[in-house]
Amino acid sequence: MPEVKHLAIGNRLENAIRAGKYSDKLPPVRQLSADFGVALQTMTKALKPLVEKGLLDPGPGGTRIVSSMPRRAGIGVVTVFMLGEQPLTDPARDPLLTTLRSEAERDGVTLVLMWVDGDEIFTKPDFWKAGQTDGYIFLYSSFYSVLTRHLNVNGIPFVVANWLPEGANVHWIDFDWRRQLFDLVKQLLDHDYHHIAYLPLIRWQMGAPFHEDLWRDICDYYGIHNYSPGLDCFGPDPLAVMERWRVNEPVFPEVIIPNNTLLLPLMKRLDETNVPTKIVGHHDMIDAHPRMLFWRNNDYTTLGREVWKVFRQLCDGTAGVPHPHLITDTRPVAW
């Protein structure tokens, strides 16, 4: 019961901070304990998750609210950060990157593209504090939540261009993927594909429950077989999940829906196994291939403009408290 109590108190305090009840600093812990009617130990435990999320920064002068901390002076350079073995497409053709580049140039800012193979860099906090950039834009599922505090406490603005779970304390921008995936499955069924699998690459387990729940809802709604019925199907090694299908499923999927980061590895593996399975992919993300079913669902130019707008607002101090920025595209999925 005490564990539940300190989490509830932490949630109440976070809501009060986001509602603007406190300005630059929190009152002393003893005063907060009295205000919330709890023991000093409970209040101290309630503060810890908010510090870990990067919302608070304790120090000798008191506990500061990070969103009110000043940003450091700019040098005119912003880093676009991505993970993986290679770019999904030629950076000169990627519509998201080209839009970000043109938006930055219009504001007199140089974009530096940083492509990292492996996640060891997230364990090096001194790198993220080094100050060689005015901020970071994280693309294609490259953000790791441990960075939130490092960047916020050091006054380094950043935005994330993909979905993050509730309570991430981050400005993130993405499309309404839930609605789009429902629409896509309906389109596939209308085109007489009935054995449909969803195979996203999920680098961080914080995203797995969202994708598991989403796909279960879709399978239940349309009455199709669920090839991915558990959390273990949504992780950093989706090709291993696909191999389990080859062994355990009586009918291998006719169509696989991956996320963008998995397109090329999935294509290679399916070509090696010589199965006729189709892959659904965005037409801007991969070249023509007999295995591909292309769909035009997302306007990456709009996404790029929104990402840059939110980043500039963050730098100007006008973005408000961290929250999702969801792009709702009412156009139907098109082949």
Short mmCIF file of C-alpha atoms in Angstrom, two decimals:
data_model
loop_
_atom_site.label_atom_id
_atom_site.label_comp_id
_atom_site.label_asym_id
_atom_site.label_seq_id
_atom_site.Cartn_x
_atom_site.Cartn_y
_atom_site.Cartn_z
CA MET A 1 0.00 0.00 0.00
CA PRO A 2 2.80 2.55 0.79
CA GLU A 3 4.21 1.97 -2.71
CA VAL A 4 0.87 2.87 -4.26
CA LYS A 5 0.58 5.93 -2.02
CA HIS A 6 3.89 7.53 -3.01
CA LEU A 7 3.13 6.97 -6.71
CA ALA A 8 -0.27 8.60 -6.31
CA ILE A 9 1.30 11.57 -4.52
CA GLY A 10 3.90 11.85 -7.30
CA ASN A 11 1.13 11.94 -9.91
CA ARG A 12 -0.70 14.68 -8.00
CA LEU A 13 2.49 16.71 -7.72
CA GLU A 14 3.29 16.29 -11.42
CA ASN A 15 -0.21 17.46 -12.35
CA ALA A 16 0.22 20.50 -10.12
CA ILE A 17 3.58 21.33 -11.73
CA ARG A 18 2.16 21.02 -15.23
CA ALA A 19 -0.85 23.14 -14.25
CA GLY A 20 1.55 25.95 -13.29
CA LYS A 21 1.05 25.86 -9.53
CA TYR A 22 4.80 26.22 -8.97
CA SER A 23 7.11 28.55 -10.89
CA ASP A 24 10.87 27.93 -10.83
CA LYS A 25 11.31 25.81 -7.72
CA LEU A 26 9.36 23.48 -5.50
CA PRO A 27 8.87 24.33 -1.84
CA PRO A 28 11.08 22.41 0.61
CA VAL A 29 10.21 18.74 0.98
CA ARG A 30 9.01 19.30 4.53
CA GLN A 31 6.54 21.93 3.30
CA LEU A 32 5.39 19.65 0.47
CA SER A 33 4.85 16.85 2.99
CA ALA A 34 2.59 19.12 5.02
CA ASP A 35 0.75 20.37 1.92
CA PHE A 36 0.02 16.84 0.72
CA GLY A 37 -0.61 15.44 4.19
CA VAL A 38 1.97 12.67 3.99
CA ALA A 39 5.10 11.61 5.84
CA LEU A 40 8.46 13.11 4.87
CA GLN A 41 9.68 9.69 3.67
CA THR A 42 6.64 9.24 1.41
CA MET A 43 7.12 12.70 -0.11
CA THR A 44 10.81 12.01 -0.75
CA LYS A 45 9.93 8.76 -2.53
CA ALA A 46 7.26 10.58 -4.56
CA LEU A 47 9.84 13.04 -5.89
CA LYS A 48 12.28 10.40 -7.14
CA PRO A 49 10.35 9.32 -10.31
CA LEU A 50 9.91 12.98 -11.29
CA VAL A 51 13.67 13.50 -10.99
CA GLU A 52 14.32 10.37 -13.09
CA LYS A 53 11.92 11.62 -15.77
CA GLY A 54 13.84 14.89 -15.98
CA LEU A 55 11.00 17.06 -14.70
CA LEU A 56 12.85 18.07 -11.52
CA ASP A 57 16.50 18.85 -10.79
CA PRO A 58 17.46 18.71 -7.10
CA GLY A 59 20.44 20.76 -5.95
CA PRO A 60 21.92 22.73 -3.04
CA GLY A 61 19.63 25.68 -3.77
CA GLY A 62 16.46 23.59 -3.85
CA THR A 63 14.58 21.48 -6.38
CA ARG A 64 14.19 23.28 -9.69
CA ILE A 65 11.48 22.62 -12.22
CA VAL A 66 13.38 21.74 -15.39
CA SER A 67 10.89 23.27 -17.83
CA SER A 68 11.67 26.68 -16.31
CA MET A 69 15.44 26.35 -16.63
CA PRO A 70 17.09 28.67 -19.18
CA ARG A 71 18.30 27.31 -22.52
CA ARG A 72 21.94 27.93 -23.33
CA ALA A 73 23.05 30.19 -26.17
CA GLY A 74 22.90 28.70 -29.67
CA ILE A 75 25.68 28.10 -32.18
CA GLY A 76 23.47 27.61 -35.25
CA VAL A 77 23.84 23.82 -35.49
CA VAL A 78 21.17 21.17 -34.75
CA THR A 79 21.85 17.42 -34.75
CA VAL A 80 19.48 14.94 -36.37
CA PHE A 81 20.07 11.63 -34.61
CA MET A 82 19.25 8.17 -35.99
CA LEU A 83 20.12 4.58 -35.11
CA GLY A 84 20.79 1.60 -37.35
CA GLU A 85 23.24 -0.08 -39.68
CA GLN A 86 22.37 2.12 -42.64
CA PRO A 87 19.85 4.80 -43.68
CA LEU A 88 16.44 3.57 -44.79
CA THR A 89 16.78 5.63 -47.95
CA ASP A 90 19.35 7.94 -49.48
CA PRO A 91 19.30 10.99 -47.12
CA ALA A 92 19.03 13.21 -50.20
CA ARG A 93 15.70 11.51 -51.06
CA ASP A 94 14.22 10.94 -47.59
CA PRO A 95 11.21 13.32 -47.51
CA LEU A 96 11.44 13.82 -43.75
CA LEU A 97 15.13 14.72 -43.85
CA THR A 98 14.86 16.96 -46.90
CA THR A 99 11.98 18.87 -45.32
CA LEU A 100 13.85 19.31 -42.05
CA ARG A 101 16.89 20.53 -43.97
CA SER A 102 14.92 23.13 -45.92
CA GLU A 103 13.07 24.34 -42.80
CA ALA A 104 16.38 24.68 -40.93
CA GLU A 105 18.03 26.53 -43.81
CA ARG A 106 15.15 28.99 -43.84
CA ASP A 107 15.97 29.78 -40.20
CA GLY A 108 19.72 29.99 -40.85
CA VAL A 109 20.45 26.73 -39.04
CA THR A 110 22.79 23.93 -40.21
CA LEU A 111 21.62 20.36 -39.70
CA VAL A 112 24.21 17.71 -38.84
CA LEU A 113 23.15 14.12 -39.57
CA MET A 114 24.36 11.67 -36.91
CA TRP A 115 23.87 8.00 -37.73
CA VAL A 116 24.93 5.54 -35.01
CA ASP A 117 25.07 1.74 -35.25
CA GLY A 118 24.52 0.49 -31.69
CA ASP A 119 23.16 1.97 -28.49
CA GLU A 120 26.38 2.27 -26.43
CA ILE A 121 26.30 6.03 -26.94
CA PHE A 122 23.33 6.29 -24.59
CA THR A 123 25.60 5.22 -21.70
CA LYS A 124 27.94 8.19 -22.25
CA PRO A 125 26.29 11.20 -20.53
CA ASP A 126 29.32 13.44 -21.11
CA PHE A 127 28.72 13.22 -24.85
CA TRP A 128 25.17 14.54 -24.49
CA LYS A 129 26.37 17.40 -22.26
CA ALA A 130 29.21 18.45 -24.54
CA GLY A 131 27.43 21.42 -26.11
CA GLN A 132 28.51 20.88 -29.72
CA THR A 133 24.93 21.40 -30.90
CA ASP A 134 21.93 23.60 -30.18
CA GLY A 135 19.73 20.55 -29.77
CA TYR A 136 18.66 17.17 -31.07
CA ILE A 137 15.92 15.85 -33.33
CA PHE A 138 15.51 12.09 -32.85
CA LEU A 139 14.13 10.22 -35.89
CA TYR A 140 12.93 6.69 -36.58
CA SER A 141 12.68 5.24 -33.05
CA SER A 142 16.14 6.40 -31.99
CA PHE A 143 15.26 8.07 -28.66
CA TYR A 144 16.12 6.38 -25.36
CA SER A 145 14.24 7.64 -22.30
CA VAL A 146 17.36 7.78 -20.10
CA LEU A 147 18.40 10.85 -22.12
CA THR A 148 15.44 12.91 -20.90
CA ARG A 149 17.11 13.99 -17.70
CA HIS A 150 20.60 14.47 -19.22
CA LEU A 151 19.26 16.82 -21.88
CA ASN A 152 16.66 18.67 -19.81
CA VAL A 153 18.97 19.35 -16.88
CA ASN A 154 21.65 20.70 -19.20
CA GLY A 155 19.20 22.97 -21.03
CA ILE A 156 19.52 21.17 -24.38
CA PRO A 157 16.29 21.27 -26.41
CA PHE A 158 15.19 18.11 -28.18
CA VAL A 159 12.14 16.64 -29.88
CA VAL A 160 11.30 13.08 -30.85
CA ALA A 161 9.68 12.28 -34.20
CA ASN A 162 7.89 9.07 -33.23
CA TRP A 163 5.37 7.75 -30.72
CA LEU A 164 6.32 7.60 -27.02
CA PRO A 165 4.32 6.15 -24.13
CA GLU A 166 2.19 8.27 -21.81
CA GLY A 167 4.16 10.16 -19.18
CA ALA A 168 7.37 10.36 -21.21
CA ASN A 169 7.84 14.08 -20.35
CA VAL A 170 8.95 14.75 -23.93
CA HIS A 171 7.66 16.75 -26.89
CA TRP A 172 7.02 14.03 -29.48
CA ILE A 173 5.45 14.28 -32.92
CA ASP A 174 3.94 11.45 -34.92
CA PHE A 175 1.06 10.34 -37.11
CA ASP A 176 -2.09 8.72 -35.78
CA TRP A 177 -0.70 5.24 -36.32
CA ARG A 178 -3.59 3.48 -34.59
CA ARG A 179 -6.18 4.80 -37.05
CA GLN A 180 -3.87 4.19 -40.01
CA LEU A 181 -3.17 0.58 -39.09
CA PHE A 182 -6.89 -0.16 -38.77
CA ASP A 183 -7.40 1.38 -42.21
CA LEU A 184 -4.50 -0.53 -43.72
CA VAL A 185 -5.75 -3.93 -42.52
CA LYS A 186 -9.19 -3.18 -43.96
CA GLN A 187 -7.56 -2.35 -47.30
CA LEU A 188 -5.61 -5.63 -47.23
CA LEU A 189 -8.75 -7.62 -46.46
CA ASP A 190 -10.57 -5.85 -49.29
CA HIS A 191 -7.71 -6.94 -51.60
CA ASP A 192 -8.27 -10.57 -50.50
CA TYR A 193 -5.28 -10.87 -48.14
CA HIS A 194 -6.41 -12.66 -44.97
CA HIS A 195 -3.25 -13.97 -43.31
CA ILE A 196 -1.81 -10.67 -42.11
CA ALA A 197 0.99 -10.21 -39.57
CA TYR A 198 2.29 -7.12 -37.80
CA LEU A 199 6.05 -7.14 -37.21
CA PRO A 200 7.47 -3.86 -35.89
CA LEU A 201 11.01 -3.51 -34.60
CA ILE A 202 10.69 -2.18 -31.02
CA ARG A 203 14.07 -1.10 -29.68
CA TRP A 204 12.85 -0.10 -26.22
CA GLN A 205 10.38 -2.25 -24.28
CA MET A 206 8.44 0.85 -23.16
CA GLY A 207 6.72 0.74 -26.58
CA ALA A 208 5.83 -2.96 -26.61
CA PRO A 209 2.50 -2.80 -24.69
CA PHE A 210 1.13 -0.15 -27.06
CA HIS A 211 1.83 -2.27 -30.15
CA GLU A 212 0.61 -5.49 -28.55
CA ASP A 213 -2.69 -3.90 -27.49
CA LEU A 214 -3.14 -2.19 -30.85
CA TRP A 215 -2.62 -5.36 -32.88
CA ARG A 216 -4.83 -7.46 -30.59
CA ASP A 217 -7.63 -4.89 -30.98
CA ILE A 218 -7.27 -5.03 -34.78
CA CYS A 219 -7.26 -8.84 -34.91
CA ASP A 220 -10.33 -9.00 -32.66
CA TYR A 221 -12.14 -6.31 -34.63
CA TYR A 222 -11.60 -7.92 -38.04
CA GLY A 223 -11.64 -11.53 -36.84
CA ILE A 224 -8.20 -12.43 -38.21
CA HIS A 225 -5.56 -14.74 -36.76
CA ASN A 226 -3.12 -13.02 -34.39
CA TYR A 227 0.43 -14.08 -35.23
CA SER A 228 1.77 -11.90 -32.38
CA PRO A 229 -0.31 -12.64 -29.28
CA GLY A 230 2.17 -11.66 -26.57
CA LEU A 231 4.65 -8.99 -25.48
CA ASP A 232 7.53 -11.26 -26.47
CA CYS A 233 6.50 -10.73 -30.10
CA PHE A 234 7.27 -6.99 -29.89
CA GLY A 235 10.93 -6.36 -29.26
CA PRO A 236 14.36 -5.71 -30.74
CA ASP A 237 14.58 -9.00 -32.71
CA PRO A 238 11.45 -9.29 -34.89
CA LEU A 239 13.18 -11.61 -37.37
CA ALA A 240 13.42 -14.21 -34.60
CA VAL A 241 9.66 -13.83 -34.10
CA MET A 242 9.17 -14.48 -37.82
CA GLU A 243 11.27 -17.64 -37.58
CA ARG A 244 8.92 -18.89 -34.85
CA TRP A 245 6.04 -18.45 -37.27
CA ARG A 246 7.85 -20.63 -39.82
CA VAL A 247 8.12 -23.41 -37.22
CA ASN A 248 4.85 -23.09 -35.29
CA GLU A 249 2.23 -21.61 -37.61
CA PRO A 250 0.34 -23.89 -40.04
CA VAL A 251 -0.03 -21.00 -42.50
CA PHE A 252 2.77 -18.45 -42.92
CA PRO A 253 1.55 -14.83 -43.34
CA GLU A 254 0.59 -13.71 -46.83
CA VAL A 255 1.45 -10.13 -45.88
CA ILE A 256 3.72 -8.66 -43.20
CA ILE A 257 3.39 -5.09 -41.96
CA PRO A 258 6.76 -3.92 -40.53
CA ASN A 259 7.76 -0.46 -39.38
CA ASN A 260 10.17 1.56 -41.51
CA THR A 261 13.30 0.49 -39.63
CA LEU A 262 12.67 -3.19 -40.44
CA LEU A 263 11.93 -2.91 -44.16
CA LEU A 264 15.38 -3.72 -45.54
CA PRO A 265 16.34 -6.55 -43.11
CA LEU A 266 12.91 -8.14 -43.56
CA MET A 267 13.20 -7.96 -47.36
CA LYS A 268 16.59 -9.66 -47.23
CA ARG A 269 15.41 -12.45 -44.93
CA LEU A 270 12.30 -13.23 -46.95
CA ASP A 271 14.31 -13.29 -50.17
CA GLU A 272 16.69 -15.79 -48.54
CA THR A 273 13.84 -18.08 -47.48
CA ASN A 274 12.13 -17.85 -50.86
CA VAL A 275 8.58 -17.52 -49.50
CA PRO A 276 6.05 -15.47 -51.53
CA THR A 277 5.04 -13.23 -48.60
CA LYS A 278 4.37 -9.60 -49.44
CA ILE A 279 5.63 -6.64 -47.40
CA VAL A 280 3.69 -3.44 -46.90
CA GLY A 281 5.86 -0.32 -47.00
CA HIS A 282 5.67 3.38 -47.60
CA HIS A 283 6.48 4.34 -51.19
CA ASP A 284 9.08 6.92 -50.08
CA MET A 285 11.05 4.47 -47.95
CA ILE A 286 12.24 1.73 -50.31
CA ASP A 287 12.79 1.15 -54.03
CA ALA A 288 10.41 -0.91 -56.17
CA HIS A 289 10.49 -4.67 -55.57
CA PRO A 290 8.08 -7.47 -56.61
CA ARG A 291 7.54 -8.32 -52.96
CA MET A 292 6.40 -4.81 -51.99
CA LEU A 293 2.87 -3.52 -51.56
CA PHE A 294 3.28 0.24 -51.45
CA TRP A 295 0.87 2.48 -49.63
CA ARG A 296 0.65 6.25 -49.44
CA ASN A 297 -0.47 6.95 -45.92
CA ASN A 298 1.82 9.53 -44.37
CA ASP A 299 2.81 12.95 -45.55
CA TYR A 300 6.41 13.10 -44.33
CA THR A 301 6.71 16.66 -45.55
CA THR A 302 3.98 17.67 -43.08
CA LEU A 303 5.72 15.67 -40.36
CA GLY A 304 9.04 17.42 -41.07
CA ARG A 305 7.46 20.86 -40.88
CA GLU A 306 5.69 20.03 -37.63
CA VAL A 307 8.85 18.58 -36.07
CA TRP A 308 10.82 21.72 -36.92
CA LYS A 309 8.01 23.99 -35.70
CA VAL A 310 7.88 22.26 -32.32
CA PHE A 311 11.68 22.34 -32.04
CA ARG A 312 11.76 26.08 -32.73
CA GLN A 313 8.99 26.66 -30.19
CA LEU A 314 10.98 24.71 -27.65
CA CYS A 315 14.04 26.88 -28.32
CA ASP A 316 11.92 30.03 -28.07
CA GLY A 317 10.31 28.93 -24.81
CA THR A 318 6.80 28.82 -26.34
CA ALA A 319 6.27 25.04 -26.63
CA GLY A 320 4.68 24.69 -23.20
CA VAL A 321 4.99 21.62 -21.01
CA PRO A 322 6.11 18.43 -22.80
CA HIS A 323 3.22 16.70 -24.55
CA PRO A 324 2.40 14.70 -27.70
CA HIS A 325 1.84 16.50 -31.00
CA LEU A 326 -0.33 14.12 -33.01
CA ILE A 327 -0.77 14.61 -36.75
CA THR A 328 -4.20 13.42 -37.82
CA ASP A 329 -4.43 12.76 -41.54
CA THR A 330 -8.05 12.18 -42.56
CA ARG A 331 -7.14 10.89 -46.04
CA PRO A 332 -7.86 7.18 -46.55
CA VAL A 333 -5.01 4.76 -47.03
CA ALA A 334 -4.17 4.52 -50.73
CA TRP A 335 -2.18 1.93 -52.71
#
